[in-house]
Amino acid sequence: MADITQESANKMFGGWQKVFSHDSKELKCKMKFGVYIPPQAESGPVPIVYWLSGLTCTEQNFVTKAGAQQYAAKHGFLVVAPDTSPRGCNIEGEEDGWDFGTGAGFYVDATEEKWKLNYRMCSYVTKELPQIIAANFKVDSDKSAIMGHSMGGHGALICALKNPGQYKSVSAFAPICNPINCPWGVKAFTGYLGESNKEAWKEYDACELIKKYNGPPLEILVDQGKADNFLTQGQLLPDNLVSACAASGVPVVMRMQEDYDHSYFFMATFMEDHFNHHAKFLN
């Protein structure tokens, strides 16, 4: 394999859960990503599902907690789970908080001077990483889907909406639906994109992108726990996403799940439904 180094490998559901590292050209640092390789990959190219994790996470959270590998093996999907930000860039302030900087790349391409060299997670996820996957694994790059949780749910939505046709399907767990109107998003966008450039903020907001989406049909699936503390704190704003989709004619299924919180216990419960959703478009 060129340009990537295998860090670990574990046999699982007939396939392999592996972790790789590589030197990222976009982020100018060493990055890790998890890859579940299904048993079907032994006989030919398979579809790809990208998973984007939330604040404070690394590639390990999804790999070890989501329980997704069994569904990936059933459907024959290669599942790619990258880290959530650059690491070890020695930028002043990148370790100061859990919701900005390290572990909190927010899937934007930063434009502020301090961050713009390294914090280019949007281009990393949508450009560099797919090239690496295509070069090193038996995949059908024309059959890709994307999903994520919280900050990563935001990332999945904007990556799909900003790149019409690149992903056949998209889904999210408790996504940050309208970041220009929530505290997490305002903090991140102010830091990465600049306080005065509010128009640029809209380019990374799913509710704003839906207003002008003009690509192949996308059917969005979202699960949101009703007992999610961040829902009551106004960080996630799922109603805004539903309203934006209704106004623009973009199909969305928003499932509000009684008693479920923001954790991987919630996600593991409904993970099979999301893989079945993607299978409708990938198989």
PDB file of C-alpha atoms in Angstrom:
ATOM      1  CA  MET A   1       0.000   0.000   0.000  1.00  0.00           C
ATOM      2  CA  ALA A   2       1.343   3.398  -0.977  1.00  0.00           C
ATOM      3  CA  ASP A   3       1.517   6.408   1.306  1.00  0.00           C
ATOM      4  CA  ILE A   4      -0.299   4.856   4.287  1.00  0.00           C
ATOM      5  CA  THR A   5       0.982   2.851   7.261  1.00  0.00           C
ATOM      6  CA  GLN A   6      -1.042   0.156   8.985  1.00  0.00           C
ATOM      7  CA  GLU A   7      -1.237   0.769  12.749  1.00  0.00           C
ATOM      8  CA  SER A   8      -3.542  -2.097  13.776  1.00  0.00           C
ATOM      9  CA  ALA A   9      -5.650  -4.938  12.384  1.00  0.00           C
ATOM     10  CA  ASN A  10      -8.417  -6.977  14.010  1.00  0.00           C
ATOM     11  CA  LYS A  11     -10.491  -9.711  12.398  1.00  0.00           C
ATOM     12  CA  MET A  12     -14.193  -8.904  12.753  1.00  0.00           C
ATOM     13  CA  PHE A  13     -17.369 -10.347  11.195  1.00  0.00           C
ATOM     14  CA  GLY A  14     -15.347 -12.043   8.482  1.00  0.00           C
ATOM     15  CA  GLY A  15     -13.558  -8.842   7.516  1.00  0.00           C
ATOM     16  CA  TRP A  16     -10.884  -6.642   9.036  1.00  0.00           C
ATOM     17  CA  GLN A  17     -11.056  -3.554  11.211  1.00  0.00           C
ATOM     18  CA  LYS A  18      -7.840  -1.682  10.547  1.00  0.00           C
ATOM     19  CA  VAL A  19      -6.352   1.693  11.439  1.00  0.00           C
ATOM     20  CA  PHE A  20      -3.906   3.517   9.182  1.00  0.00           C
ATOM     21  CA  SER A  21      -1.794   6.653   9.461  1.00  0.00           C
ATOM     22  CA  HIS A  22      -0.485   8.908   6.725  1.00  0.00           C
ATOM     23  CA  ASP A  23       1.060  12.313   6.136  1.00  0.00           C
ATOM     24  CA  SER A  24      -1.789  14.556   5.008  1.00  0.00           C
ATOM     25  CA  LYS A  25      -1.060  17.048   2.255  1.00  0.00           C
ATOM     26  CA  GLU A  26      -4.192  19.054   3.080  1.00  0.00           C
ATOM     27  CA  LEU A  27      -3.656  19.235   6.841  1.00  0.00           C
ATOM     28  CA  LYS A  28       0.154  19.285   6.900  1.00  0.00           C
ATOM     29  CA  CYS A  29       0.324  16.730   9.723  1.00  0.00           C
ATOM     30  CA  LYS A  30       0.110  13.000  10.373  1.00  0.00           C
ATOM     31  CA  MET A  31      -3.478  11.735  10.427  1.00  0.00           C
ATOM     32  CA  LYS A  32      -5.144   8.447  11.338  1.00  0.00           C
ATOM     33  CA  PHE A  33      -8.278   6.860   9.969  1.00  0.00           C
ATOM     34  CA  GLY A  34     -10.123   3.627  10.634  1.00  0.00           C
ATOM     35  CA  VAL A  35     -11.177   1.311   7.799  1.00  0.00           C
ATOM     36  CA  TYR A  36     -13.474  -1.673   8.093  1.00  0.00           C
ATOM     37  CA  ILE A  37     -12.798  -3.947   5.120  1.00  0.00           C
ATOM     38  CA  PRO A  38     -15.750  -6.306   4.582  1.00  0.00           C
ATOM     39  CA  PRO A  39     -15.242  -9.905   3.461  1.00  0.00           C
ATOM     40  CA  GLN A  40     -16.841  -9.044   0.087  1.00  0.00           C
ATOM     41  CA  ALA A  41     -13.783  -6.914  -0.772  1.00  0.00           C
ATOM     42  CA  GLU A  42     -11.804 -10.105  -1.344  1.00  0.00           C
ATOM     43  CA  SER A  43     -13.774 -10.761  -4.531  1.00  0.00           C
ATOM     44  CA  GLY A  44     -14.119  -7.264  -5.972  1.00  0.00           C
ATOM     45  CA  PRO A  45     -14.762  -3.550  -5.451  1.00  0.00           C
ATOM     46  CA  VAL A  46     -17.237  -2.572  -2.723  1.00  0.00           C
ATOM     47  CA  PRO A  47     -19.162   0.636  -1.912  1.00  0.00           C
ATOM     48  CA  ILE A  48     -17.785   3.106   0.648  1.00  0.00           C
ATOM     49  CA  VAL A  49     -19.447   4.644   3.694  1.00  0.00           C
ATOM     50  CA  TYR A  50     -17.669   7.577   5.344  1.00  0.00           C
ATOM     51  CA  TRP A  51     -18.303   8.234   9.038  1.00  0.00           C
ATOM     52  CA  LEU A  52     -17.537  11.638  10.588  1.00  0.00           C
ATOM     53  CA  SER A  53     -17.255  11.800  14.368  1.00  0.00           C
ATOM     54  CA  GLY A  54     -18.129  14.567  16.800  1.00  0.00           C
ATOM     55  CA  LEU A  55     -16.375  16.966  19.146  1.00  0.00           C
ATOM     56  CA  THR A  56     -13.420  15.549  21.155  1.00  0.00           C
ATOM     57  CA  CYS A  57     -13.436  12.293  19.154  1.00  0.00           C
ATOM     58  CA  THR A  58     -10.672  10.528  17.263  1.00  0.00           C
ATOM     59  CA  GLU A  59     -10.984   7.743  14.700  1.00  0.00           C
ATOM     60  CA  GLN A  60     -11.286   5.286  17.597  1.00  0.00           C
ATOM     61  CA  ASN A  61     -14.708   6.283  18.951  1.00  0.00           C
ATOM     62  CA  PHE A  62     -16.685   4.935  16.017  1.00  0.00           C
ATOM     63  CA  VAL A  63     -14.397   1.940  15.531  1.00  0.00           C
ATOM     64  CA  THR A  64     -14.817   0.702  19.099  1.00  0.00           C
ATOM     65  CA  LYS A  65     -18.291   1.897  20.160  1.00  0.00           C
ATOM     66  CA  ALA A  66     -20.706   2.096  17.220  1.00  0.00           C
ATOM     67  CA  GLY A  67     -21.135  -1.615  16.506  1.00  0.00           C
ATOM     68  CA  ALA A  68     -21.240  -0.826  12.813  1.00  0.00           C
ATOM     69  CA  GLN A  69     -18.939  -3.518  11.493  1.00  0.00           C
ATOM     70  CA  GLN A  70     -21.596  -6.242  11.575  1.00  0.00           C
ATOM     71  CA  TYR A  71     -23.859  -4.178   9.309  1.00  0.00           C
ATOM     72  CA  ALA A  72     -20.983  -3.228   7.036  1.00  0.00           C
ATOM     73  CA  ALA A  73     -20.174  -6.939   6.687  1.00  0.00           C
ATOM     74  CA  LYS A  74     -23.811  -7.757   5.925  1.00  0.00           C
ATOM     75  CA  HIS A  75     -24.075  -5.171   3.158  1.00  0.00           C
ATOM     76  CA  GLY A  76     -20.482  -5.376   1.921  1.00  0.00           C
ATOM     77  CA  PHE A  77     -19.516  -1.783   2.693  1.00  0.00           C
ATOM     78  CA  LEU A  78     -16.011  -0.491   3.322  1.00  0.00           C
ATOM     79  CA  VAL A  79     -16.372   1.992   6.200  1.00  0.00           C
ATOM     80  CA  VAL A  80     -13.903   4.869   6.600  1.00  0.00           C
ATOM     81  CA  ALA A  81     -13.729   6.794   9.889  1.00  0.00           C
ATOM     82  CA  PRO A  82     -11.201   9.666   9.924  1.00  0.00           C
ATOM     83  CA  ASP A  83     -10.037  11.732  12.873  1.00  0.00           C
ATOM     84  CA  THR A  84     -11.921  14.969  13.604  1.00  0.00           C
ATOM     85  CA  SER A  85      -9.125  17.522  13.273  1.00  0.00           C
ATOM     86  CA  PRO A  86      -5.432  17.995  12.627  1.00  0.00           C
ATOM     87  CA  ARG A  87      -3.212  16.945  15.539  1.00  0.00           C
ATOM     88  CA  GLY A  88       0.034  18.323  16.904  1.00  0.00           C
ATOM     89  CA  CYS A  89       0.247  21.409  14.709  1.00  0.00           C
ATOM     90  CA  ASN A  90       1.534  23.548  17.597  1.00  0.00           C
ATOM     91  CA  ILE A  91      -0.919  26.366  16.915  1.00  0.00           C
ATOM     92  CA  GLU A  92      -1.334  28.690  19.866  1.00  0.00           C
ATOM     93  CA  GLY A  93      -4.717  28.023  21.466  1.00  0.00           C
ATOM     94  CA  GLU A  94      -5.512  24.727  19.728  1.00  0.00           C
ATOM     95  CA  GLU A  95      -5.516  22.858  23.057  1.00  0.00           C
ATOM     96  CA  ASP A  96      -7.375  25.497  25.089  1.00  0.00           C
ATOM     97  CA  GLY A  97     -10.906  24.085  24.800  1.00  0.00           C
ATOM     98  CA  TRP A  98     -12.772  20.911  23.891  1.00  0.00           C
ATOM     99  CA  ASP A  99     -15.102  22.599  21.388  1.00  0.00           C
ATOM    100  CA  PHE A 100     -12.496  24.425  19.284  1.00  0.00           C
ATOM    101  CA  GLY A 101      -9.071  23.457  17.964  1.00  0.00           C
ATOM    102  CA  THR A 102      -7.828  19.894  18.493  1.00  0.00           C
ATOM    103  CA  GLY A 103     -10.667  17.405  18.150  1.00  0.00           C
ATOM    104  CA  ALA A 104     -12.978  20.119  16.845  1.00  0.00           C
ATOM    105  CA  GLY A 105     -12.147  20.807  13.199  1.00  0.00           C
ATOM    106  CA  PHE A 106     -15.839  21.340  12.352  1.00  0.00           C
ATOM    107  CA  TYR A 107     -15.274  20.059   8.792  1.00  0.00           C
ATOM    108  CA  VAL A 108     -14.556  23.530   7.399  1.00  0.00           C
ATOM    109  CA  ASP A 109     -11.628  24.882   5.397  1.00  0.00           C
ATOM    110  CA  ALA A 110     -10.390  27.660   7.683  1.00  0.00           C
ATOM    111  CA  THR A 111      -9.648  31.065   6.191  1.00  0.00           C
ATOM    112  CA  GLU A 112      -8.314  32.858   9.266  1.00  0.00           C
ATOM    113  CA  GLU A 113      -4.524  33.253   9.082  1.00  0.00           C
ATOM    114  CA  LYS A 114      -3.763  31.269  12.224  1.00  0.00           C
ATOM    115  CA  TRP A 115      -5.723  28.199  11.174  1.00  0.00           C
ATOM    116  CA  LYS A 116      -5.879  28.160   7.370  1.00  0.00           C
ATOM    117  CA  LEU A 117      -2.705  26.128   6.761  1.00  0.00           C
ATOM    118  CA  ASN A 118      -3.796  23.092   8.784  1.00  0.00           C
ATOM    119  CA  TYR A 119      -7.519  23.245   9.498  1.00  0.00           C
ATOM    120  CA  ARG A 120      -8.867  22.108   6.136  1.00  0.00           C
ATOM    121  CA  MET A 121     -11.080  19.241   7.170  1.00  0.00           C
ATOM    122  CA  CYS A 122     -13.668  19.799   4.441  1.00  0.00           C
ATOM    123  CA  SER A 123     -11.093  19.321   1.687  1.00  0.00           C
ATOM    124  CA  TYR A 124      -9.482  16.471   3.609  1.00  0.00           C
ATOM    125  CA  VAL A 125     -12.740  14.535   3.858  1.00  0.00           C
ATOM    126  CA  THR A 126     -14.109  15.245   0.384  1.00  0.00           C
ATOM    127  CA  LYS A 127     -10.894  15.291  -1.685  1.00  0.00           C
ATOM    128  CA  GLU A 128      -7.736  13.845  -0.126  1.00  0.00           C
ATOM    129  CA  LEU A 129      -9.249  10.955   1.803  1.00  0.00           C
ATOM    130  CA  PRO A 130     -11.302   9.577  -1.127  1.00  0.00           C
ATOM    131  CA  GLN A 131      -8.159   9.611  -3.274  1.00  0.00           C
ATOM    132  CA  ILE A 132      -6.263   7.652  -0.623  1.00  0.00           C
ATOM    133  CA  ILE A 133      -9.081   5.125  -0.256  1.00  0.00           C
ATOM    134  CA  ALA A 134      -9.377   4.641  -4.014  1.00  0.00           C
ATOM    135  CA  ALA A 135      -5.632   4.120  -4.350  1.00  0.00           C
ATOM    136  CA  ASN A 136      -5.287   1.568  -1.553  1.00  0.00           C
ATOM    137  CA  PHE A 137      -8.497  -0.465  -1.311  1.00  0.00           C
ATOM    138  CA  LYS A 138     -10.837  -2.429  -3.593  1.00  0.00           C
ATOM    139  CA  VAL A 139     -13.687   0.081  -3.769  1.00  0.00           C
ATOM    140  CA  ASP A 140     -16.274   1.401  -6.180  1.00  0.00           C
ATOM    141  CA  SER A 141     -15.686   5.128  -5.750  1.00  0.00           C
ATOM    142  CA  ASP A 142     -18.888   5.913  -7.649  1.00  0.00           C
ATOM    143  CA  LYS A 143     -20.843   4.333  -4.805  1.00  0.00           C
ATOM    144  CA  SER A 144     -20.119   6.435  -1.710  1.00  0.00           C
ATOM    145  CA  ALA A 145     -22.300   7.477   1.216  1.00  0.00           C
ATOM    146  CA  ILE A 146     -21.588   9.707   4.197  1.00  0.00           C
ATOM    147  CA  MET A 147     -22.892   9.799   7.770  1.00  0.00           C
ATOM    148  CA  GLY A 148     -21.876  11.208  11.137  1.00  0.00           C
ATOM    149  CA  HIS A 149     -22.697  12.282  14.676  1.00  0.00           C
ATOM    150  CA  SER A 150     -23.110  15.737  16.219  1.00  0.00           C
ATOM    151  CA  MET A 151     -20.304  17.880  14.750  1.00  0.00           C
ATOM    152  CA  GLY A 152     -19.763  14.961  12.366  1.00  0.00           C
ATOM    153  CA  GLY A 153     -23.452  14.902  11.501  1.00  0.00           C
ATOM    154  CA  HIS A 154     -23.051  18.548  10.529  1.00  0.00           C
ATOM    155  CA  GLY A 155     -19.995  17.512   8.521  1.00  0.00           C
ATOM    156  CA  ALA A 156     -21.838  14.728   6.720  1.00  0.00           C
ATOM    157  CA  LEU A 157     -24.715  17.021   5.768  1.00  0.00           C
ATOM    158  CA  ILE A 158     -22.533  19.832   4.448  1.00  0.00           C
ATOM    159  CA  CYS A 159     -20.172  17.506   2.569  1.00  0.00           C
ATOM    160  CA  ALA A 160     -23.140  15.954   0.766  1.00  0.00           C
ATOM    161  CA  LEU A 161     -24.829  19.281   0.060  1.00  0.00           C
ATOM    162  CA  LYS A 162     -21.631  21.053  -1.066  1.00  0.00           C
ATOM    163  CA  ASN A 163     -20.653  18.232  -3.425  1.00  0.00           C
ATOM    164  CA  PRO A 164     -23.783  17.195  -5.343  1.00  0.00           C
ATOM    165  CA  GLY A 165     -23.511  13.669  -6.675  1.00  0.00           C
ATOM    166  CA  GLN A 166     -20.358  12.704  -4.767  1.00  0.00           C
ATOM    167  CA  TYR A 167     -22.379  10.811  -2.178  1.00  0.00           C
ATOM    168  CA  LYS A 168     -25.394   8.678  -3.078  1.00  0.00           C
ATOM    169  CA  SER A 169     -26.894   9.047   0.399  1.00  0.00           C
ATOM    170  CA  VAL A 170     -26.445  10.866   3.704  1.00  0.00           C
ATOM    171  CA  SER A 171     -27.564  10.333   7.280  1.00  0.00           C
ATOM    172  CA  ALA A 172     -26.806  11.731  10.704  1.00  0.00           C
ATOM    173  CA  PHE A 173     -27.222  11.186  14.418  1.00  0.00           C
ATOM    174  CA  ALA A 174     -27.983  14.329  16.446  1.00  0.00           C
ATOM    175  CA  PRO A 175     -26.314  16.656  13.923  1.00  0.00           C
ATOM    176  CA  ILE A 176     -25.514  20.310  14.534  1.00  0.00           C
ATOM    177  CA  CYS A 177     -28.108  21.321  11.956  1.00  0.00           C
ATOM    178  CA  ASN A 178     -27.818  25.104  11.909  1.00  0.00           C
ATOM    179  CA  PRO A 179     -24.360  26.075  13.231  1.00  0.00           C
ATOM    180  CA  ILE A 180     -24.610  29.771  12.336  1.00  0.00           C
ATOM    181  CA  ASN A 181     -27.357  29.970  14.974  1.00  0.00           C
ATOM    182  CA  CYS A 182     -25.935  27.871  17.824  1.00  0.00           C
ATOM    183  CA  PRO A 183     -23.140  28.555  20.359  1.00  0.00           C
ATOM    184  CA  TRP A 184     -20.817  25.771  19.159  1.00  0.00           C
ATOM    185  CA  GLY A 185     -21.081  26.885  15.558  1.00  0.00           C
ATOM    186  CA  VAL A 186     -20.693  30.590  16.271  1.00  0.00           C
ATOM    187  CA  LYS A 187     -17.519  29.899  18.273  1.00  0.00           C
ATOM    188  CA  ALA A 188     -16.027  27.630  15.608  1.00  0.00           C
ATOM    189  CA  PHE A 189     -16.958  29.783  12.622  1.00  0.00           C
ATOM    190  CA  THR A 190     -15.744  32.951  14.314  1.00  0.00           C
ATOM    191  CA  GLY A 191     -12.386  31.306  14.969  1.00  0.00           C
ATOM    192  CA  TYR A 192     -11.898  29.476  11.691  1.00  0.00           C
ATOM    193  CA  LEU A 193     -13.697  31.746   9.216  1.00  0.00           C
ATOM    194  CA  GLY A 194     -13.606  35.177  10.847  1.00  0.00           C
ATOM    195  CA  GLU A 195     -16.178  37.146  12.799  1.00  0.00           C
ATOM    196  CA  SER A 196     -16.955  39.603  10.003  1.00  0.00           C
ATOM    197  CA  ASN A 197     -17.391  37.125   7.143  1.00  0.00           C
ATOM    198  CA  LYS A 198     -20.881  35.839   7.952  1.00  0.00           C
ATOM    199  CA  GLU A 199     -21.631  35.039   4.310  1.00  0.00           C
ATOM    200  CA  ALA A 200     -18.787  32.497   4.341  1.00  0.00           C
ATOM    201  CA  TRP A 201     -20.369  30.886   7.399  1.00  0.00           C
ATOM    202  CA  LYS A 202     -23.426  29.991   5.331  1.00  0.00           C
ATOM    203  CA  GLU A 203     -21.267  27.822   3.074  1.00  0.00           C
ATOM    204  CA  TYR A 204     -20.850  25.407   5.997  1.00  0.00           C
ATOM    205  CA  ASP A 205     -24.413  25.423   7.330  1.00  0.00           C
ATOM    206  CA  ALA A 206     -26.773  22.653   6.211  1.00  0.00           C
ATOM    207  CA  CYS A 207     -29.895  24.790   6.593  1.00  0.00           C
ATOM    208  CA  GLU A 208     -28.395  27.455   4.336  1.00  0.00           C
ATOM    209  CA  LEU A 209     -26.979  24.990   1.800  1.00  0.00           C
ATOM    210  CA  ILE A 210     -30.337  23.243   1.449  1.00  0.00           C
ATOM    211  CA  LYS A 211     -31.855  26.535   0.289  1.00  0.00           C
ATOM    212  CA  LYS A 212     -29.734  26.455  -2.862  1.00  0.00           C
ATOM    213  CA  TYR A 213     -29.174  22.718  -3.344  1.00  0.00           C
ATOM    214  CA  ASN A 214     -29.545  21.838  -7.009  1.00  0.00           C
ATOM    215  CA  GLY A 215     -28.068  18.375  -7.355  1.00  0.00           C
ATOM    216  CA  PRO A 216     -29.259  14.775  -7.630  1.00  0.00           C
ATOM    217  CA  PRO A 217     -32.054  13.832  -5.204  1.00  0.00           C
ATOM    218  CA  LEU A 218     -30.891  13.348  -1.617  1.00  0.00           C
ATOM    219  CA  GLU A 219     -33.012  11.603   0.976  1.00  0.00           C
ATOM    220  CA  ILE A 220     -31.720  12.643   4.397  1.00  0.00           C
ATOM    221  CA  LEU A 221     -32.189  10.382   7.434  1.00  0.00           C
ATOM    222  CA  VAL A 222     -31.673  11.883  10.898  1.00  0.00           C
ATOM    223  CA  ASP A 223     -32.103  10.313  14.333  1.00  0.00           C
ATOM    224  CA  GLN A 224     -32.269  12.654  17.321  1.00  0.00           C
ATOM    225  CA  GLY A 225     -32.614  11.601  20.947  1.00  0.00           C
ATOM    226  CA  LYS A 226     -35.287  13.469  22.914  1.00  0.00           C
ATOM    227  CA  ALA A 227     -33.218  13.189  26.118  1.00  0.00           C
ATOM    228  CA  ASP A 228     -30.152  14.736  24.481  1.00  0.00           C
ATOM    229  CA  ASN A 229     -28.827  17.514  26.740  1.00  0.00           C
ATOM    230  CA  PHE A 230     -27.426  19.384  23.755  1.00  0.00           C
ATOM    231  CA  LEU A 231     -30.873  19.421  22.160  1.00  0.00           C
ATOM    232  CA  THR A 232     -32.313  21.314  25.125  1.00  0.00           C
ATOM    233  CA  GLN A 233     -29.291  23.640  25.161  1.00  0.00           C
ATOM    234  CA  GLY A 234     -30.074  24.798  21.612  1.00  0.00           C
ATOM    235  CA  GLN A 235     -26.923  23.395  20.011  1.00  0.00           C
ATOM    236  CA  LEU A 236     -28.550  21.018  17.499  1.00  0.00           C
ATOM    237  CA  LEU A 237     -31.702  22.778  16.166  1.00  0.00           C
ATOM    238  CA  PRO A 238     -33.272  19.842  14.256  1.00  0.00           C
ATOM    239  CA  ASP A 239     -36.516  21.754  13.687  1.00  0.00           C
ATOM    240  CA  ASN A 240     -34.589  24.281  11.611  1.00  0.00           C
ATOM    241  CA  LEU A 241     -33.353  21.502   9.334  1.00  0.00           C
ATOM    242  CA  VAL A 242     -36.861  20.123   8.885  1.00  0.00           C
ATOM    243  CA  SER A 243     -38.164  23.608   8.023  1.00  0.00           C
ATOM    244  CA  ALA A 244     -35.348  24.250   5.540  1.00  0.00           C
ATOM    245  CA  CYS A 245     -35.938  20.903   3.823  1.00  0.00           C
ATOM    246  CA  ALA A 246     -39.675  21.503   3.633  1.00  0.00           C
ATOM    247  CA  ALA A 247     -39.175  24.934   2.090  1.00  0.00           C
ATOM    248  CA  SER A 248     -36.747  23.579  -0.518  1.00  0.00           C
ATOM    249  CA  GLY A 249     -38.419  20.275  -1.279  1.00  0.00           C
ATOM    250  CA  VAL A 250     -35.515  18.170  -0.010  1.00  0.00           C
ATOM    251  CA  PRO A 251     -36.779  14.910   1.546  1.00  0.00           C
ATOM    252  CA  VAL A 252     -35.819  14.430   5.201  1.00  0.00           C
ATOM    253  CA  VAL A 253     -36.845  11.788   7.718  1.00  0.00           C
ATOM    254  CA  MET A 254     -36.362  13.239  11.217  1.00  0.00           C
ATOM    255  CA  ARG A 255     -36.918  10.588  13.867  1.00  0.00           C
ATOM    256  CA  MET A 256     -37.171  11.887  17.428  1.00  0.00           C
ATOM    257  CA  GLN A 257     -36.293   9.006  19.732  1.00  0.00           C
ATOM    258  CA  GLU A 258     -37.840   8.960  23.210  1.00  0.00           C
ATOM    259  CA  ASP A 259     -35.402   8.718  26.178  1.00  0.00           C
ATOM    260  CA  TYR A 260     -32.245   8.485  24.041  1.00  0.00           C
ATOM    261  CA  ASP A 261     -29.300  10.812  24.718  1.00  0.00           C
ATOM    262  CA  HIS A 262     -26.253  11.999  22.752  1.00  0.00           C
ATOM    263  CA  SER A 263     -24.079   8.948  23.369  1.00  0.00           C
ATOM    264  CA  TYR A 264     -22.879   5.970  21.350  1.00  0.00           C
ATOM    265  CA  PHE A 265     -25.480   3.857  23.210  1.00  0.00           C
ATOM    266  CA  PHE A 266     -28.061   5.827  21.207  1.00  0.00           C
ATOM    267  CA  MET A 267     -26.171   5.492  17.946  1.00  0.00           C
ATOM    268  CA  ALA A 268     -25.514   1.764  18.326  1.00  0.00           C
ATOM    269  CA  THR A 269     -29.255   1.241  18.819  1.00  0.00           C
ATOM    270  CA  PHE A 270     -30.184   2.705  15.441  1.00  0.00           C
ATOM    271  CA  MET A 271     -26.999   2.046  13.462  1.00  0.00           C
ATOM    272  CA  GLU A 272     -28.564  -0.843  11.545  1.00  0.00           C
ATOM    273  CA  ASP A 273     -31.341   1.439  10.293  1.00  0.00           C
ATOM    274  CA  HIS A 274     -28.776   3.865   8.904  1.00  0.00           C
ATOM    275  CA  PHE A 275     -26.845   1.141   7.093  1.00  0.00           C
ATOM    276  CA  ASN A 276     -30.132  -0.119   5.640  1.00  0.00           C
ATOM    277  CA  HIS A 277     -30.847   3.452   4.506  1.00  0.00           C
ATOM    278  CA  HIS A 278     -27.524   3.662   2.681  1.00  0.00           C
ATOM    279  CA  ALA A 279     -27.963   0.173   1.213  1.00  0.00           C
ATOM    280  CA  LYS A 280     -31.045   1.407  -0.660  1.00  0.00           C
ATOM    281  CA  PHE A 281     -28.794   3.725  -2.665  1.00  0.00           C
ATOM    282  CA  LEU A 282     -25.469   1.870  -2.739  1.00  0.00           C
ATOM    283  CA  ASN A 283     -26.523  -1.695  -3.598  1.00  0.00           C
TER     284      ASN A 283
END
